[in-house]
Coordinates of C-alpha atoms in Angstrom, one line a residue:
M30 CA -95.3 -62.6 -143.7
M31 CA -94.7 -66.2 -142.8
K32 CA -92.5 -67.0 -139.8
A33 CA -89.4 -69.1 -140.7
I34 CA -86.2 -70.5 -139.4
F35 CA -83.1 -72.2 -140.8
Y36 CA -82.6 -75.7 -139.4
T37 CA -79.8 -78.2 -139.8
S38 CA -77.1 -80.0 -137.8
Q39 CA -74.6 -79.0 -140.4
S40 CA -74.8 -75.2 -140.2
Q41 CA -71.7 -74.7 -142.3
Y42 CA -73.9 -75.4 -145.4
I43 CA -76.6 -72.8 -144.7
E44 CA -74.7 -69.7 -146.0
R45 CA -73.3 -71.6 -149.0
I46 CA -76.7 -72.9 -150.1
Y47 CA -78.8 -69.9 -149.1
S48 CA -76.7 -67.1 -150.3
A49 CA -77.0 -63.5 -149.2
S50 CA -79.0 -62.6 -152.3
T51 CA -81.3 -65.6 -151.9
V52 CA -81.9 -64.8 -148.2
K53 CA -82.7 -61.2 -149.1
R54 CA -85.3 -62.3 -151.5
L55 CA -86.7 -64.9 -149.1
S56 CA -87.1 -62.1 -146.5
E57 CA -89.6 -60.3 -148.7
N58 CA -92.1 -63.0 -147.8
Y59 CA -90.6 -64.8 -144.7
E60 CA -89.7 -63.4 -141.3
F61 CA -86.8 -65.3 -139.8
L62 CA -87.4 -65.6 -136.1
T63 CA -83.8 -66.1 -135.1
R64 CA -80.4 -65.7 -136.7
E65 CA -79.3 -68.9 -135.0
V66 CA -79.4 -72.1 -137.1
V67 CA -81.7 -74.4 -135.2
S68 CA -80.7 -78.1 -134.5
R69 CA -81.2 -80.7 -131.9
K70 CA -78.4 -79.0 -129.9
N71 CA -80.3 -75.8 -129.3
I72 CA -84.0 -76.6 -130.1
D73 CA -85.1 -76.9 -126.5
S74 CA -83.7 -73.5 -125.5
L75 CA -85.4 -71.9 -128.6
T76 CA -88.7 -73.7 -128.3
P77 CA -90.6 -70.7 -127.0
L78 CA -89.3 -68.6 -129.9
I79 CA -90.0 -71.1 -132.7
K80 CA -93.4 -72.5 -131.6
D81 CA -95.1 -70.3 -134.3
V82 CA -92.7 -71.2 -137.1
E83 CA -94.5 -71.9 -140.4
A84 CA -91.6 -72.6 -142.7
I85 CA -88.3 -74.4 -142.3
F86 CA -85.4 -73.8 -144.7
T87 CA -82.9 -76.6 -144.4
T88 CA -80.4 -78.8 -146.3
W89 CA -78.0 -81.7 -145.5
G90 CA -78.2 -82.2 -141.7
M91 CA -82.0 -82.0 -141.5
E92 CA -82.8 -84.3 -138.7
S93 CA -85.7 -86.7 -138.4
F94 CA -88.5 -86.2 -135.8
E95 CA -91.1 -88.5 -134.4
I96 CA -94.7 -87.3 -134.9
E97 CA -95.0 -86.4 -131.2
E98 CA -91.9 -84.2 -131.4
I99 CA -93.1 -82.4 -134.5
K100 CA -96.3 -81.5 -132.7
R101 CA -94.4 -80.3 -129.7
Y102 CA -91.7 -78.3 -131.4
F103 CA -93.4 -77.2 -134.6
P104 CA -97.2 -77.0 -133.9
S105 CA -97.7 -74.3 -136.6
L106 CA -95.3 -75.8 -139.3
R107 CA -96.7 -75.8 -142.8
Y108 CA -93.7 -76.0 -145.1
I109 CA -90.2 -77.5 -145.3
F110 CA -87.9 -76.3 -148.1
Y111 CA -85.0 -78.8 -148.3
G112 CA -82.0 -77.4 -150.2
A113 CA -80.5 -80.8 -151.0
G114 CA -81.4 -84.1 -152.5
S115 CA -83.1 -87.1 -150.9
V116 CA -85.7 -86.4 -148.2
Q117 CA -86.2 -90.1 -147.4
H118 CA -84.6 -89.9 -144.0
F119 CA -87.0 -87.3 -142.5
A120 CA -90.0 -86.8 -144.8
K121 CA -92.5 -89.5 -143.8
Q122 CA -93.4 -88.2 -140.4
F123 CA -93.7 -84.5 -141.5
L124 CA -95.9 -85.5 -144.4
E125 CA -98.1 -87.4 -142.0
C126 CA -98.5 -84.2 -140.0
G127 CA -99.7 -82.4 -143.0
V128 CA -96.5 -80.5 -143.7
R129 CA -95.7 -79.9 -147.3
I130 CA -92.1 -80.6 -148.4
F131 CA -90.2 -79.2 -151.3
S132 CA -86.8 -80.6 -152.3
A133 CA -83.9 -79.4 -154.5
N134 CA -83.3 -82.9 -155.7
V135 CA -83.9 -81.7 -159.2
A136 CA -81.1 -79.1 -158.8
N137 CA -78.9 -81.7 -157.2
S138 CA -79.5 -84.2 -160.0
I139 CA -77.8 -81.8 -162.5
P140 CA -74.2 -82.1 -161.3
V141 CA -74.6 -85.9 -160.6
A142 CA -75.8 -86.4 -164.2
E143 CA -73.0 -84.2 -165.5
Y144 CA -70.4 -86.2 -163.5
V145 CA -71.7 -89.6 -164.5
T146 CA -72.0 -88.6 -168.2
A147 CA -68.3 -87.5 -168.1
Q148 CA -67.3 -90.7 -166.3
I149 CA -69.1 -92.9 -168.9
I150 CA -67.5 -91.0 -171.8
L151 CA -64.0 -91.3 -170.2
A152 CA -64.6 -95.0 -169.2
N153 CA -65.4 -95.9 -172.8
K154 CA -61.9 -94.6 -173.7
G155 CA -60.3 -96.6 -170.9
V156 CA -59.0 -93.3 -169.3
F157 CA -59.1 -94.4 -165.6
Q158 CA -56.9 -97.4 -165.9
A159 CA -54.8 -96.0 -168.8
A160 CA -53.9 -92.9 -166.7
N161 CA -52.3 -95.1 -164.0
R162 CA -50.7 -97.5 -166.5
A163 CA -49.2 -94.6 -168.5
K164 CA -47.0 -93.7 -165.5
R165 CA -45.3 -97.2 -165.8
N166 CA -45.4 -97.9 -169.6
R167 CA -47.1 -95.6 -172.1
Y168 CA -47.1 -98.2 -174.8
F169 CA -49.1 -100.8 -172.8
A170 CA -51.4 -98.0 -171.5
H171 CA -52.3 -97.2 -175.1
R172 CA -52.9 -100.8 -175.8
Y173 CA -55.2 -101.0 -172.9
S174 CA -57.3 -98.1 -174.1
D175 CA -57.3 -99.5 -177.7
N176 CA -59.1 -102.6 -176.3
C177 CA -61.9 -100.4 -174.9
V178 CA -65.1 -99.7 -176.9
G179 CA -64.7 -96.0 -177.4
N180 CA -67.7 -93.7 -177.9
Y181 CA -69.1 -94.9 -181.1
R182 CA -72.1 -97.1 -180.4
P183 CA -71.1 -98.4 -177.0
K184 CA -73.7 -100.3 -175.0
I185 CA -74.6 -98.5 -171.8
G186 CA -76.7 -99.8 -169.0
I187 CA -78.6 -97.5 -166.6
I188 CA -79.9 -99.0 -163.4
G189 CA -82.8 -96.8 -162.2
V190 CA -84.3 -94.2 -164.5
G191 CA -85.4 -91.6 -161.9
Q192 CA -84.5 -87.9 -161.8
I193 CA -80.7 -88.6 -162.2
G194 CA -80.9 -91.6 -164.5
R195 CA -83.2 -89.8 -166.9
R196 CA -80.8 -86.8 -167.1
V197 CA -77.9 -89.2 -167.8
V198 CA -79.8 -90.7 -170.6
E199 CA -80.7 -87.4 -172.1
S200 CA -77.1 -86.1 -171.8
L201 CA -75.7 -89.2 -173.4
K202 CA -78.1 -88.9 -176.3
K203 CA -76.9 -85.4 -176.9
N204 CA -73.2 -86.2 -176.8
I205 CA -72.5 -89.7 -178.2
D206 CA -74.0 -92.3 -180.4
A207 CA -74.8 -95.1 -178.0
E208 CA -77.2 -98.0 -177.4
I209 CA -78.8 -97.4 -174.0
Y210 CA -80.4 -100.1 -171.9
Y211 CA -82.2 -99.8 -168.6
Y212 CA -83.4 -101.7 -165.6
D213 CA -86.3 -100.0 -163.7
P214 CA -89.5 -101.9 -163.0
F215 CA -91.3 -98.7 -162.2
L216 CA -90.5 -96.8 -165.4
P217 CA -93.6 -96.6 -167.7
D218 CA -93.1 -98.1 -171.1
D219 CA -94.2 -94.8 -172.8
V220 CA -91.5 -92.9 -171.0
A221 CA -88.8 -95.5 -172.0
T222 CA -90.0 -95.2 -175.6
S223 CA -89.8 -91.4 -175.5
L224 CA -86.2 -91.7 -174.1
G225 CA -85.3 -94.2 -176.8
I226 CA -84.0 -96.8 -174.3
Q227 CA -84.5 -100.6 -174.1
S228 CA -85.6 -102.6 -171.1
I229 CA -83.3 -105.4 -170.0
S230 CA -82.8 -107.6 -166.9
L231 CA -79.9 -106.8 -164.5
E232 CA -78.2 -110.1 -165.4
A233 CA -78.4 -109.4 -169.1
M234 CA -77.2 -105.8 -168.6
F235 CA -74.0 -106.8 -166.9
L236 CA -73.3 -109.4 -169.6
L237 CA -74.0 -107.1 -172.5
C238 CA -73.0 -103.5 -171.5
D239 CA -69.6 -101.8 -171.8
V240 CA -70.6 -99.4 -168.9
I241 CA -73.2 -100.0 -166.2
S242 CA -74.2 -97.0 -164.0
N243 CA -76.3 -97.4 -160.8
H244 CA -78.9 -94.8 -159.9
L245 CA -81.3 -96.8 -157.7
A246 CA -83.2 -95.2 -154.9
D247 CA -81.9 -95.6 -151.3
K248 CA -84.3 -98.3 -150.2
D249 CA -83.8 -101.0 -147.5
E250 CA -85.1 -103.7 -149.8
L251 CA -82.4 -102.9 -152.4
E252 CA -79.4 -103.5 -150.1
G253 CA -77.0 -105.8 -151.8
I254 CA -79.0 -106.1 -155.0
L255 CA -75.9 -105.8 -157.1
S256 CA -73.8 -108.9 -156.3
Y257 CA -70.9 -111.1 -157.5
S258 CA -73.3 -112.9 -159.9
H259 CA -73.6 -109.6 -161.8
F260 CA -70.0 -108.3 -161.5
S261 CA -68.4 -111.6 -162.4
V262 CA -70.0 -111.6 -165.9
M263 CA -68.9 -108.2 -166.9
K264 CA -66.9 -107.9 -170.1
P265 CA -63.1 -107.8 -169.7
Y266 CA -62.9 -104.0 -170.4
A267 CA -66.3 -103.0 -168.9
T268 CA -66.8 -100.4 -166.2
F269 CA -69.2 -100.3 -163.3
I270 CA -70.1 -96.8 -161.9
N271 CA -71.8 -96.2 -158.6
S272 CA -73.0 -92.7 -157.6
A273 CA -76.2 -93.9 -155.9
R274 CA -75.7 -95.6 -152.5
G275 CA -72.9 -97.9 -151.4
R276 CA -75.1 -100.4 -149.6
Q277 CA -76.7 -101.4 -152.9
V278 CA -73.5 -103.1 -153.8
D279 CA -72.1 -106.4 -152.4
E280 CA -68.6 -105.0 -152.0
K281 CA -67.0 -108.4 -151.3
G282 CA -68.5 -109.7 -154.5
L283 CA -67.4 -106.6 -156.4
V284 CA -63.8 -106.9 -155.1
K285 CA -63.7 -110.6 -156.0
A286 CA -64.9 -110.0 -159.6
M287 CA -62.5 -107.0 -160.1
R288 CA -59.5 -109.1 -158.9
E289 CA -60.5 -112.0 -161.2
C290 CA -60.3 -109.7 -164.2
K291 CA -58.0 -106.7 -163.8
T292 CA -59.0 -105.0 -167.0
R293 CA -62.5 -104.4 -165.6
T294 CA -63.0 -101.1 -163.8
A295 CA -65.2 -100.0 -160.9
L296 CA -65.7 -96.3 -160.2
L297 CA -67.2 -95.8 -156.7
D298 CA -68.3 -92.4 -155.5
V299 CA -70.1 -94.0 -152.6
T300 CA -69.3 -96.9 -150.4
Y301 CA -70.9 -98.7 -147.4
P302 CA -69.9 -97.6 -144.8
E303 CA -68.8 -94.2 -146.0
P304 CA -65.9 -93.7 -146.0
C305 CA -64.8 -97.3 -146.2
G306 CA -62.5 -98.6 -143.5
I307 CA -58.7 -98.0 -143.8
F308 CA -58.2 -101.7 -144.3
S309 CA -61.1 -102.1 -146.7
P310 CA -60.1 -104.2 -149.8
L311 CA -61.7 -101.5 -151.9
R312 CA -58.6 -99.4 -151.1
F313 CA -56.2 -102.1 -152.2
T314 CA -57.8 -103.3 -155.4
G315 CA -56.1 -101.5 -158.3
N316 CA -59.0 -101.4 -160.7
I317 CA -61.4 -100.1 -158.1
I318 CA -61.2 -96.3 -158.2
L319 CA -62.7 -94.3 -155.2
T320 CA -63.8 -90.7 -155.2
P321 CA -65.0 -88.9 -152.1
H322 CA -68.8 -88.6 -152.8
I323 CA -68.4 -85.6 -155.1
A324 CA -70.9 -86.4 -157.8
G325 CA -73.6 -84.2 -156.1
S326 CA -73.6 -80.4 -155.6
L327 CA -70.4 -78.9 -154.3
G328 CA -68.5 -75.6 -154.5
G329 CA -70.5 -73.0 -156.4
E330 CA -73.1 -75.6 -157.3
L331 CA -74.5 -75.4 -153.8
A332 CA -76.2 -72.0 -154.4
R333 CA -78.3 -73.5 -157.2
M334 CA -80.1 -75.6 -154.7
G335 CA -81.0 -72.6 -152.6
E336 CA -82.3 -70.8 -155.7
Y337 CA -84.5 -73.7 -156.5
M338 CA -86.0 -73.6 -153.0
L339 CA -86.4 -69.8 -153.4
S340 CA -88.6 -70.4 -156.4
S341 CA -90.7 -72.9 -154.4
A342 CA -91.0 -70.6 -151.4
S343 CA -91.9 -67.6 -153.5
A344 CA -94.6 -69.5 -155.3
V345 CA -96.0 -70.7 -152.0
A346 CA -96.1 -67.2 -150.6
S347 CA -97.9 -65.8 -153.7
G348 CA -100.4 -68.7 -153.8
D349 CA -99.1 -70.1 -157.1
N350 CA -98.5 -73.7 -157.9
A351 CA -95.1 -74.3 -156.3
P352 CA -92.5 -76.5 -158.1
Y353 CA -90.4 -79.3 -156.6
E354 CA -92.9 -80.6 -154.1
V355 CA -92.5 -84.1 -152.7
T356 CA -95.5 -86.2 -151.9
A357 CA -96.0 -89.4 -149.9
D358 CA -96.6 -91.4 -153.1
M359 CA -93.3 -90.1 -154.6
L360 CA -91.4 -91.5 -151.6
K361 CA -92.2 -95.0 -152.8
T362 CA -89.9 -94.8 -155.8
M363 CA -87.7 -91.6 -155.6
A364 CA -84.1 -91.6 -154.4

């Protein structure tokens, strides 16, 4: 049996992601060296115990380590099973040390895609602003929605067609009759053709589309890529959705464009910083709607990520090809 530990600085997630039944099945192939959840706070005191650990099961709160630290704390480590989404903040150094990493980003993409698909469908009906307007005047609220495009052949723009963006496209194709455009320099043409989507520049997308949804990877070079020049040309009843990362949006530019045309809407599940400051103009701009980073897995959805990592860990233990592995090349483009 391989020696294993649970590691995270946010131990409250471990039991919710790795349920009792999942841990029971993991224990068929993995010997957990301690019941304590390891983190920076207690790792020094546990070092003699965990020096032989071969597998780490983790989630949100997985901390980054320098290569020298990895060699000191985890000299026998072979696998990391990350029951959450992006591994960008910690993966590089572990991969350089020859540690194989598996991520539940596929599992986490499911609720995000569901959430965004629902938002797009509702946005096309003008629901978000109509709901607030209806409290004041039902007639004018209805007139607002009547100016929206609806869900018969709306033009929808997807920025970034990775794991989540692709799921959103597939979900939309199943649910509504829509023209779908995309911006993603890394998407192969044959994949775009198979998805039935059309390439377009960012500038043209904001001019043309009724809803624009951002799914770009969290990369330093993409900070502020979506600016006032994009938001200012949105259609009067268009909606911008961001469930990727807040720092990709020039928030001052977004606020300015939303205030210039109050029938536009921005739906932000992420901000930068997060949460935004108590005096942030995002809070005081009526057509900017904030949600508390809830697109990804929460509630009962958390257990799905643990089950995905169980499938990877079981395959590793039996010598089969394990799903959901992350490689160094994948880090170049994945979220």
